[in-house]
Coordinates of C-alpha atoms in Angstrom, one line a residue:
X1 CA 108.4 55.6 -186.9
X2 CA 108.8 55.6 -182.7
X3 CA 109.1 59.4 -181.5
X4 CA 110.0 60.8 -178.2
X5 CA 109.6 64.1 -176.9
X6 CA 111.6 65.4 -174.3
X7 CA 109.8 69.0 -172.9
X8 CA 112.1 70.2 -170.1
X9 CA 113.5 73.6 -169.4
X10 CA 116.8 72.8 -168.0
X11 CA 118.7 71.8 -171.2
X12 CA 121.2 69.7 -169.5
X13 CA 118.1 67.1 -168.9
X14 CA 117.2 67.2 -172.1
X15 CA 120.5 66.2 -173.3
X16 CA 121.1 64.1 -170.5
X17 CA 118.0 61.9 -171.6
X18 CA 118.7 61.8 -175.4
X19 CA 122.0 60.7 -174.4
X20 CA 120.5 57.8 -172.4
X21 CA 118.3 56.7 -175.0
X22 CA 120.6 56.8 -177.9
X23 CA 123.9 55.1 -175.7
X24 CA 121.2 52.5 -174.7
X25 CA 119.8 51.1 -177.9
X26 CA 116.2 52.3 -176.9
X27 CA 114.6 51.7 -180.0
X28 CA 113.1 55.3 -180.6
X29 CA 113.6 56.2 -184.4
X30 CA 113.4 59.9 -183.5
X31 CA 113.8 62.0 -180.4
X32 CA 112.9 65.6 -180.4
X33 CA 113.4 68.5 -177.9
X34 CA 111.6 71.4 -176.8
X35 CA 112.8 73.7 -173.7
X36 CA 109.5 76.2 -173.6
X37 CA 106.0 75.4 -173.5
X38 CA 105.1 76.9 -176.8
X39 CA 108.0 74.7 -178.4
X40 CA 106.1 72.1 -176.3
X41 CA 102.6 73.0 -178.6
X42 CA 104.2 73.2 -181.4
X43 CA 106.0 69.5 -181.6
X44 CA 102.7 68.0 -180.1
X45 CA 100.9 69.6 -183.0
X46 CA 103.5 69.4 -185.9
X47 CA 105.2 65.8 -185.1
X48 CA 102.5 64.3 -183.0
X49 CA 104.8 62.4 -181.1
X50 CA 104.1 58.6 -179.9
X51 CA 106.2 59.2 -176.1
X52 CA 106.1 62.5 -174.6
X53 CA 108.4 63.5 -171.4
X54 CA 107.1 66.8 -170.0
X55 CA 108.3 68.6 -167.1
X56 CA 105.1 69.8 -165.6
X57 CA 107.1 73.3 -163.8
X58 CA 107.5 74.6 -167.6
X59 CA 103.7 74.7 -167.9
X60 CA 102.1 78.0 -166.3
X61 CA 98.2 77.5 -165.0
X62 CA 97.3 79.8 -168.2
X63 CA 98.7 77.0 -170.4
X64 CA 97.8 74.0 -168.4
X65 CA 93.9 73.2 -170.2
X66 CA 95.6 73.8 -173.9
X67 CA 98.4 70.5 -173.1
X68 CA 95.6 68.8 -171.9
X69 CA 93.8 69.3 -174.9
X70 CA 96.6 68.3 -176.9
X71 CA 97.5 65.3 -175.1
X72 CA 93.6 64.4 -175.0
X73 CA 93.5 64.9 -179.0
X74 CA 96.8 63.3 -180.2
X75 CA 96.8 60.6 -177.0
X76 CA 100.6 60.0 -176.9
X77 CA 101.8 58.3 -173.7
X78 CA 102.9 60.6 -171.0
X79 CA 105.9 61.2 -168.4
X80 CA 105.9 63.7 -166.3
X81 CA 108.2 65.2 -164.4
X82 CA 108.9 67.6 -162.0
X83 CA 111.8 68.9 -159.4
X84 CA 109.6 67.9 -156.1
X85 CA 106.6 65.2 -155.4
X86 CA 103.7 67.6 -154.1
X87 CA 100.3 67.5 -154.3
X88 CA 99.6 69.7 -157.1
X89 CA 101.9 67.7 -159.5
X90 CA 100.0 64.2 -158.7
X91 CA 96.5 66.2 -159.7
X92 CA 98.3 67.0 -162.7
X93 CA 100.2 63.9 -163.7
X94 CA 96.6 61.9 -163.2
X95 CA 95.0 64.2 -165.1
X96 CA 97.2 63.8 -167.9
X97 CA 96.7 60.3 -168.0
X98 CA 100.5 59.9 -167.2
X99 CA 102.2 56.7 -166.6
X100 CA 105.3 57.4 -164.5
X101 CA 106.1 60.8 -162.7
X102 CA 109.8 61.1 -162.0
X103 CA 110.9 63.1 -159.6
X104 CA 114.3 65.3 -160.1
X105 CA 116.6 63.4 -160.3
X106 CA 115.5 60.2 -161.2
X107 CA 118.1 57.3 -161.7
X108 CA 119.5 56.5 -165.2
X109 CA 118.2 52.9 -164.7
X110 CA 114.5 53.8 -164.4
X111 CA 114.3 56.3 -166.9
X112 CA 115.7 53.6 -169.2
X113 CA 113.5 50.8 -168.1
X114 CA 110.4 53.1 -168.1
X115 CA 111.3 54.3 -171.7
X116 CA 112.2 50.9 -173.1
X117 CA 108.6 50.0 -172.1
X118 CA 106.8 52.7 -173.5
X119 CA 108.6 52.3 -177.0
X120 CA 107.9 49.2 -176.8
X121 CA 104.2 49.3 -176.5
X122 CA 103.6 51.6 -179.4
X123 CA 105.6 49.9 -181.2
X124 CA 103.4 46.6 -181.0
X125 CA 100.1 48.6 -181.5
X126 CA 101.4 50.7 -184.3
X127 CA 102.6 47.3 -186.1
X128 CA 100.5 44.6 -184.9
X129 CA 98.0 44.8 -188.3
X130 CA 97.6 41.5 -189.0
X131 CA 94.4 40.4 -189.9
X132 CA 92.7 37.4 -188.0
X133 CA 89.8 35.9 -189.4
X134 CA 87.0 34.4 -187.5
X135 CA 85.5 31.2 -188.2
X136 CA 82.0 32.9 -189.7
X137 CA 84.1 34.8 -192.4
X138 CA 84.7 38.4 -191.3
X139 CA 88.0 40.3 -190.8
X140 CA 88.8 40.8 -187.4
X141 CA 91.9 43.1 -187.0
X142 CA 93.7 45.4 -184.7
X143 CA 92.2 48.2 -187.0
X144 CA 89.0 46.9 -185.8
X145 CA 89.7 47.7 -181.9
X146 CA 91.4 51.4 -182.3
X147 CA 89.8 52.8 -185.6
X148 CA 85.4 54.0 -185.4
X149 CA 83.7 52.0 -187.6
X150 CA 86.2 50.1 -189.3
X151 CA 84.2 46.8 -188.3
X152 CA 80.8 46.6 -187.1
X153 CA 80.2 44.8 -183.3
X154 CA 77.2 43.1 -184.0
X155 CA 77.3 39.5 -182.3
X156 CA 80.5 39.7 -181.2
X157 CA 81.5 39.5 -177.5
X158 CA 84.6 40.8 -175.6
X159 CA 86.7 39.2 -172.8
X160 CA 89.3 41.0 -171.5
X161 CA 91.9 39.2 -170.1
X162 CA 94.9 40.8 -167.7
X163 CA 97.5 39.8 -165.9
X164 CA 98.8 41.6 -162.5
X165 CA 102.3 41.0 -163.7
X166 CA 101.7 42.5 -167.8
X167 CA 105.1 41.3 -168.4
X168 CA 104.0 37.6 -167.6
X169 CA 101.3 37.9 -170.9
X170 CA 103.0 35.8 -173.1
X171 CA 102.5 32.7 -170.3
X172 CA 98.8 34.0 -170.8
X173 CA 98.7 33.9 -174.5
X174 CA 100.5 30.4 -174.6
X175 CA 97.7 29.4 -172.2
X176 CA 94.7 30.9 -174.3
X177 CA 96.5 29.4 -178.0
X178 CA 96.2 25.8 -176.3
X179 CA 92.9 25.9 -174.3
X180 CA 90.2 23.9 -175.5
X181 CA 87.5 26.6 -175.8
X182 CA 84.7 25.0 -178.1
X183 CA 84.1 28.3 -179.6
X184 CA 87.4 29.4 -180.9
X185 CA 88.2 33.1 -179.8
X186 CA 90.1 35.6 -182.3
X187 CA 93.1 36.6 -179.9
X188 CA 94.7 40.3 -180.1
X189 CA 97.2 40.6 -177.9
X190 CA 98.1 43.8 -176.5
X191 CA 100.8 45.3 -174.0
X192 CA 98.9 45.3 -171.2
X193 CA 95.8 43.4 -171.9
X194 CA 94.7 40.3 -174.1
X195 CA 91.6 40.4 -176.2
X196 CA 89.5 37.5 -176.9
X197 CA 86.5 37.9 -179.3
X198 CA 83.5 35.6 -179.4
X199 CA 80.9 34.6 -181.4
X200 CA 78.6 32.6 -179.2
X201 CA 75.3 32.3 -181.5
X202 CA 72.6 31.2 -179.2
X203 CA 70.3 32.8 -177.1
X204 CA 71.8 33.9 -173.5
X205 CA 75.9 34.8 -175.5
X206 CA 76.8 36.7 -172.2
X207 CA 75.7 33.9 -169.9
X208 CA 77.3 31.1 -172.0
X209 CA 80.6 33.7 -171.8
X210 CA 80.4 33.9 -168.2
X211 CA 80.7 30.2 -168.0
X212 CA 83.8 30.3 -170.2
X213 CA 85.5 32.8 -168.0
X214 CA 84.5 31.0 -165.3
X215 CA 86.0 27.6 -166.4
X216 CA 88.6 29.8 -167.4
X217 CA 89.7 31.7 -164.7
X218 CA 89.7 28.4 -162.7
X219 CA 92.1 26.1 -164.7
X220 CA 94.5 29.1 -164.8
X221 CA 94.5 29.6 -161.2
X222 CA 95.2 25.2 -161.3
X223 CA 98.4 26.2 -162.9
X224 CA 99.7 29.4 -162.7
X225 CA 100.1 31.6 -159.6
X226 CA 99.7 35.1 -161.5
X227 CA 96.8 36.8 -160.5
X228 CA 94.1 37.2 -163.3
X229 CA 91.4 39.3 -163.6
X230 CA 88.5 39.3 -166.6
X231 CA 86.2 41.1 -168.0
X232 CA 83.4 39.9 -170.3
X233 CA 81.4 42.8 -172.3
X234 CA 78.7 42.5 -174.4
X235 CA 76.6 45.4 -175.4
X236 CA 72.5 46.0 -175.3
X237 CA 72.9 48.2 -177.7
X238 CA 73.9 45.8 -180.8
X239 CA 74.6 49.0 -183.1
X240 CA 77.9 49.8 -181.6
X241 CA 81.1 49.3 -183.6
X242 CA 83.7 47.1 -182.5
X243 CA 86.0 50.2 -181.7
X244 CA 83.3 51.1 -179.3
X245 CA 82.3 48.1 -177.3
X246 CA 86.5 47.8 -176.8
X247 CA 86.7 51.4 -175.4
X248 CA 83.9 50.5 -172.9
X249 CA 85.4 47.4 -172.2
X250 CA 88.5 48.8 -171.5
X251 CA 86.9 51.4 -169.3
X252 CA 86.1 48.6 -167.1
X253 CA 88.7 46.9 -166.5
X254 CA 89.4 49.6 -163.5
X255 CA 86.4 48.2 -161.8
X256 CA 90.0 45.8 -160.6
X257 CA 90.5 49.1 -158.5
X258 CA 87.8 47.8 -156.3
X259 CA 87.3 44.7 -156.7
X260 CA 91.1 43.4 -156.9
X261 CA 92.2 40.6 -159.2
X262 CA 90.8 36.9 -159.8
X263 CA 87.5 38.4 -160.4
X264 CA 85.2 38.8 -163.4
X265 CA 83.7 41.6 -164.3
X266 CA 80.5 41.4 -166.1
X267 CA 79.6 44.5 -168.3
X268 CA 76.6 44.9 -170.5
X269 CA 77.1 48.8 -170.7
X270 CA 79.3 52.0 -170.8
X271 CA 80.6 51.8 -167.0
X272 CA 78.9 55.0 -165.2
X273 CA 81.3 56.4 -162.7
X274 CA 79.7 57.9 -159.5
X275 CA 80.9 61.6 -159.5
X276 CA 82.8 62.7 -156.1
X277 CA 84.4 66.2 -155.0
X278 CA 87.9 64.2 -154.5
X279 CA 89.3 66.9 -152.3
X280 CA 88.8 67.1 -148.7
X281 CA 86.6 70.0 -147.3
X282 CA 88.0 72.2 -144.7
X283 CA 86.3 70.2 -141.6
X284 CA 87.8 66.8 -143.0
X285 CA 91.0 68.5 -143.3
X286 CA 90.4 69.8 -139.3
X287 CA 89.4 66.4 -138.4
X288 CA 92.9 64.7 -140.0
X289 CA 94.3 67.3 -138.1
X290 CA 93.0 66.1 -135.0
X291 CA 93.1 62.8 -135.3
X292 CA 97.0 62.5 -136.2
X293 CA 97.9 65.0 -133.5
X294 CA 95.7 63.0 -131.0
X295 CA 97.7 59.9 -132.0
X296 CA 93.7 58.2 -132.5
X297 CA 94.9 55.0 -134.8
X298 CA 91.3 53.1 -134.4
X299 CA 89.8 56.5 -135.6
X300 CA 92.3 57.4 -138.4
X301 CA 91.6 53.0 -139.6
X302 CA 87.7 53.4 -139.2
X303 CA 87.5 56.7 -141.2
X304 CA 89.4 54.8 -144.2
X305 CA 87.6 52.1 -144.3
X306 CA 84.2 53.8 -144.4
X307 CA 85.8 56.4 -147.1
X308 CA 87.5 53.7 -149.3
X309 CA 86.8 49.8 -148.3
X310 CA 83.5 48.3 -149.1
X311 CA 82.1 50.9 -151.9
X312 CA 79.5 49.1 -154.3
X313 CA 78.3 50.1 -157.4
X314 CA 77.9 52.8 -159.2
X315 CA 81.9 52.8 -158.3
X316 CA 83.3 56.1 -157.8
X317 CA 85.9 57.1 -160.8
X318 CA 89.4 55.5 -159.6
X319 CA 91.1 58.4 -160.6
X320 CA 89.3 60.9 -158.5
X321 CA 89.8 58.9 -155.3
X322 CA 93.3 59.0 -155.9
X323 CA 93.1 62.2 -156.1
X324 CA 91.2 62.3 -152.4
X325 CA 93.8 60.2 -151.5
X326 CA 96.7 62.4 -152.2
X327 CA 95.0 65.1 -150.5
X328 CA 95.1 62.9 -147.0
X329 CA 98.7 62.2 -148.2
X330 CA 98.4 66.4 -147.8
X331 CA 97.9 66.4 -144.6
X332 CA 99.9 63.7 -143.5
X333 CA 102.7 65.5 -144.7
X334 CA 101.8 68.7 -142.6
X335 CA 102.2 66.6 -139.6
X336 CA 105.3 65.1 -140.7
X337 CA 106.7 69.0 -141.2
X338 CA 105.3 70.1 -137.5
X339 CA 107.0 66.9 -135.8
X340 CA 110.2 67.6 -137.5
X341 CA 109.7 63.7 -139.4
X342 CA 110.2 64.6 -143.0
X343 CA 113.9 63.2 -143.5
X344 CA 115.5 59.9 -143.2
X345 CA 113.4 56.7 -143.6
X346 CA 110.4 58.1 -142.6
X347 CA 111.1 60.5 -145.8
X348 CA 111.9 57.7 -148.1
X349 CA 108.4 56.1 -147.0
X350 CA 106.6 59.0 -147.9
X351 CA 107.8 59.0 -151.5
X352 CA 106.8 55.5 -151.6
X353 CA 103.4 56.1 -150.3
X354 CA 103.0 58.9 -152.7
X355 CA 103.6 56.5 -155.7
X356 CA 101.7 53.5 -154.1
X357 CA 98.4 55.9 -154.5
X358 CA 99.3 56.9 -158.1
X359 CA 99.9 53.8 -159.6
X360 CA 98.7 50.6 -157.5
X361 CA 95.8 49.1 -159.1
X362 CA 94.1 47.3 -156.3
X363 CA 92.2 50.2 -153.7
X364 CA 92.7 48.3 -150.6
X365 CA 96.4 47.5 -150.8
X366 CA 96.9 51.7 -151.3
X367 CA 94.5 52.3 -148.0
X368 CA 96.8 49.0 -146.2
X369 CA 100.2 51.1 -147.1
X370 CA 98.9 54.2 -146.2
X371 CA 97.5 52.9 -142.7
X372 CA 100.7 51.4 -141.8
X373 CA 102.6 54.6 -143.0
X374 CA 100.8 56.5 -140.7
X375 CA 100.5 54.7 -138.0
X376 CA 104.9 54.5 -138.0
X377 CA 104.7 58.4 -138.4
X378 CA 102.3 58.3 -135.3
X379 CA 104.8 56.1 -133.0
X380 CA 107.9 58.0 -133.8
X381 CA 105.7 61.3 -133.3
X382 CA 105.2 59.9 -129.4
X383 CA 108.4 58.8 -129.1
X384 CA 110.0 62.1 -130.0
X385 CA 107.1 64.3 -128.6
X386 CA 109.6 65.6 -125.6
X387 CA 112.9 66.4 -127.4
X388 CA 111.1 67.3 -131.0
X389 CA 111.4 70.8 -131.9
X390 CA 108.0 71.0 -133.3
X391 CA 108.0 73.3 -136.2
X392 CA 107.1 77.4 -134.7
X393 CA 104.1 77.8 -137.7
X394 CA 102.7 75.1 -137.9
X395 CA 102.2 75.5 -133.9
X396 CA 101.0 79.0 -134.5
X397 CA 98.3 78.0 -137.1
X398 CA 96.9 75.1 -135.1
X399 CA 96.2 77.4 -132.1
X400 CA 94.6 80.0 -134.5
X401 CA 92.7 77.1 -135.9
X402 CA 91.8 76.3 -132.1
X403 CA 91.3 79.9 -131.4
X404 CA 89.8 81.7 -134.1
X405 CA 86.2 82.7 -132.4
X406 CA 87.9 84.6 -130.0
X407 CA 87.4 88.5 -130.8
X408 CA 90.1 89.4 -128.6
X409 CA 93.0 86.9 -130.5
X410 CA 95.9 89.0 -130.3
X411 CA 99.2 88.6 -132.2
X412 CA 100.7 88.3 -128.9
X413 CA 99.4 86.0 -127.6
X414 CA 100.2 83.6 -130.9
X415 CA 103.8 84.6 -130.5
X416 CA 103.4 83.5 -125.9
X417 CA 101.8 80.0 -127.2
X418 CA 104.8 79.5 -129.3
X419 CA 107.7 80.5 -127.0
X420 CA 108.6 83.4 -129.1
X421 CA 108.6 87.4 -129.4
X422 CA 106.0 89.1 -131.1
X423 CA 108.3 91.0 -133.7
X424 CA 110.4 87.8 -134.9
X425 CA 107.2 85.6 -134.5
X426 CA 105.3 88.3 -137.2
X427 CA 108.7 88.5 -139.2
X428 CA 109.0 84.5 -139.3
X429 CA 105.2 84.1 -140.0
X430 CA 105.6 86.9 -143.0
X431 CA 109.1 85.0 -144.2
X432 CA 107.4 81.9 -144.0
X433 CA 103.5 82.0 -145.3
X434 CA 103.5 85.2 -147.2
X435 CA 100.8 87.0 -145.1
X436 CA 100.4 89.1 -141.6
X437 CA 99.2 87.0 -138.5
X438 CA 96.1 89.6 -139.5
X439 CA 95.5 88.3 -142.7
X440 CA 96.4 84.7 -142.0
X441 CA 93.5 84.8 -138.7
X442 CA 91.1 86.6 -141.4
X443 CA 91.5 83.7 -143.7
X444 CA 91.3 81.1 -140.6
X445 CA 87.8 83.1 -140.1
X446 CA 86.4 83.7 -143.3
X447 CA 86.8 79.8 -144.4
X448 CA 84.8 78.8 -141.1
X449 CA 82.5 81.6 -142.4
X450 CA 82.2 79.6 -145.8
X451 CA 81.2 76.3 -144.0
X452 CA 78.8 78.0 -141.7
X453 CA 77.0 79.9 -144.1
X454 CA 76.7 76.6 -146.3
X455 CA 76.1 74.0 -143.8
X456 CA 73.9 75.7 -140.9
X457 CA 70.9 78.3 -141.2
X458 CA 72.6 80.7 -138.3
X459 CA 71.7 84.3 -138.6
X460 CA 74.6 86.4 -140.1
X461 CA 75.0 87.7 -136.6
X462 CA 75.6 84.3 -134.9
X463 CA 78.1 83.4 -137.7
X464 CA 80.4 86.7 -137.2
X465 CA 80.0 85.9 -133.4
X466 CA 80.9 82.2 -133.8
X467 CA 83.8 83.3 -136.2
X468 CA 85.4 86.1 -134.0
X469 CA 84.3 89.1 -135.9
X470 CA 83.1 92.4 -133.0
X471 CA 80.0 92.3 -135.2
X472 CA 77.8 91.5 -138.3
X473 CA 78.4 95.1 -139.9
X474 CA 82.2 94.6 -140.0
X475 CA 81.8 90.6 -140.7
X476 CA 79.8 91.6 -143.9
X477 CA 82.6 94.6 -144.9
X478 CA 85.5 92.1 -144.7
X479 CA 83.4 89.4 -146.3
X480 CA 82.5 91.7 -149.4
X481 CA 86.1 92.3 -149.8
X482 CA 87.7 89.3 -149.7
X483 CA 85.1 87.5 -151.2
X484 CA 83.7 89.8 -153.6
X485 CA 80.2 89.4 -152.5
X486 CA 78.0 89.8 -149.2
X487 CA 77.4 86.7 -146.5
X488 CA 73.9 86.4 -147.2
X489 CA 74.8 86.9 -151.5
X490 CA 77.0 84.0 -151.2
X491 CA 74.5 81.5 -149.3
X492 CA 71.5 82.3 -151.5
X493 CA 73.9 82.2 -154.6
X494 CA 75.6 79.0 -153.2
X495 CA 72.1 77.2 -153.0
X496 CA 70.0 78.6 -156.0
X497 CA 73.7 76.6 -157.4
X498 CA 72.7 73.5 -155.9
X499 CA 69.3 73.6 -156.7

């Protein structure tokens, strides 16, 4: 039995959707509701869904790590949704492991397309059970590939076959039923992937499989035009189930991410992902800031390509640069807001964008439609640079940004730079951010502090002087009581960290 959950606090979406699934024949047997986050817990645990469609805004930051437990236990396949496409919600959509994120209000169409799909695919690998054997005897099964020792991986080999176009796999299976292999494969087809298992018995099996895929790869490309990419796994460590060696394959097949399609992949291993901090730090985020108001395309091209083109291995986990990706996207979108671009086409685009980066599997073909995004955004910025009415706080916190060394930064002369009154400039900065143009140069300061203190060996003095503080005394005091600790407390603590 196919279930879908539908987690959303506004109960006319939840109707809404079980209306569309039931009026439209999508073959869920049951669909359950739940308009709170602890009805949310309690269907994941009791019912253990198959589909589950959360709306991420129903889920406070206390209860955020216990639904990613859940949905890391019980691995149903995630929606999520959520009533505006920021940042935040694509950090949490990826680390869900979610498949769509629809933004309120999505169109009846998609929703039913996307959940046709998803029934679909448990469906086949709840029900596709039936046994191949192999031509030395033992029972290869789909049992074998998702259940821990249900069949041992000795001698076997693994080719992963995938198609850029999944719904275009049962041209692949025809192809793989007919083609004249001289060692037979057992074929499990999945939704997204077909599996191939070998039994090469001779002395070099993963060099004798790279020559199949090779061959292969080739007389599909003779006859097909879907792009195809492979990859061939075959453990050193011969102990490992069958379950296992499939999980690692798997794993690899995002190694597409960088390398793009009609490629093979050879693993021998569990893929080790290089480890990045995927968020930008506060002088990347000055230097986006600078290059997109300086209109500098060459720079803005150059600095992708060294961050994302050309990487070798040990690959950096594909979802963490799309997470550093979505924090460009970040900043991008604060200079849409200051040049008054965030409507219209230009609007549209950005949405786009945003799910290009979520969901495209090839790396360079997110970096291409992010580059031409950008540089659009940049031409209509100098074209409307003289009539634009360039957002008032956004102007304010660049020229903080620009300014913050200065001791004698007044309030005033914020509200001069700006065109405005002191009074409504403070009012409109405390409507707007939340904070006093005190507090908001403080936190300018301190975060300048931060990098300092971390990245240079200057005295405490010559960072309070370099970070517009009178002096070190009152540096420190503020410091300790924002922070919680002293300057020269958070360096040593800081290093001893890194050490």
């Amino acid at each position: 039995m196919t279930t879908l959950l539908i987690a959303d606090r506004d109960a006319n979406e939840r109707t809404g959707i079980s209306w569309l699934v039931s009026t439209c024949a999508i073959p869920f047997d049951e669909v359950v509701t739940a308009g709170t986050a602890s009805e949310l817990f309690r269907v994941l645990e009791g019912t253990r869904p198959d589909v589950v469609c959360v709306e991420l805004d129903m889920v406070s930051k206390e209860q955020w790590e216990r639904l990613k437990m859940l949905t890391s236990q019980y691995r149903p396949t995630v929606i999520v949704t959520t009533a505006e496409a920021t940042f935040e919600r694509a950090v949490q959509g990826i680390e869900l492991h979610a498949i769509d994120l629809w933004v309120k209000p999505q169109t009846p169409e998609h929703i039913r397309r996307v959940l046709t799909r998803c029934c679909q695919d448990r469906t086949v690998a709840r029900k596709a059970s039936e046994v191949q054997t192999d031509h030395y005897g033992s029972a290869v099964s789909y049992r074998s590939l998702f259940l821990p020792l249900e069949t041992p991986g000795r001698g076997l080999q693994l080719m992963l076959l995938q198609l850029e176009e999944t719904a275009r796999h049962g041209d692949l299976l025809t192809f793989l039923e007919t083609y004249p292999f001289r060692d037979k494969p057992a074929l499990l087809p999945l939704s997204d992937v077909i599996v191939c298992l070998f039994d090469l018995k001779n002395e070099a099996p993963l060099a004798s499989l790279l020559e199949v895929g090779k061959r292969l790869l080739m007389d599909w490309e003779a006859q097909h035009s879907e792009s195809l990419s492979l990859v061939l796994y075959d453990a050193e460590d011969q102990m490992l189930s069958l379950h296992q060696k499939y999980r690692y394959a798997v794993e690899a097949l995002d190694i597409r991410f960088f390398k793009g399609y009609r490629q093979i992949s050879v693993v021998e291993n569990k893929v080790n992902w290089a480890v990045i901090d995927p968020f930008l730090t506060p002088a990347e985020q000055r230097a986006w800031i600078d290059m997109l108001h300086d209109g500098d395309r060459e720079q803005v091209k150059q600095w992708m390509y060294r961050q994302f083109l050309h990487k070798e291995e040990p690959y950096p986990e594909p979802g963490l640069l799309r997470i550093r990706l979505t924090s460009i996207l970040a900043q991008v979108r604060r200079f849409m807001k200051s040049h008054c671009l965030d409507e219209g086409a230009l609007e549209d685009w950005y949405h786009r964008v945003f799910d290009t980066i979520l969901y495209t599997p090839v790396l360079y073909r997110i970096v291409q439609e992010l580059l031409l995004f950008i540089y659009e955004l940049l031409d209509s910025a100098t074209t409307n640079r003289e009539g634009a009415r360039l957002d008032i706080i956004e102007q304010a916190i660049r020229y903080l940004e620009e300014n913050y060394a200065r001791a004698d930064l007044r309030l005033e002369e914020a509200a001069r730079h700006v065109d405005r009154s002191p009074a409504y400039f403070s009012s409109l900065l405390s409507k707007r951010q939340g904070v006093s143009f005190r507090q908001l140069l403080t936190t300018i300061r301190l975060r300048e502090a931060e990098r300092l203190l971390l990245e240079t060996r200057l005295s405490i003095q010559e960072v309070a002087e370099r970070t517009g503080f009178v002096n070190a005394n009152y540096f420190s005091k503020i410091f300790k009581e924002k922070r919680g600790t002293t300057p020269r407390s958070f360096r040593n603590q800081k290093k001893s960290n890194k050490s």
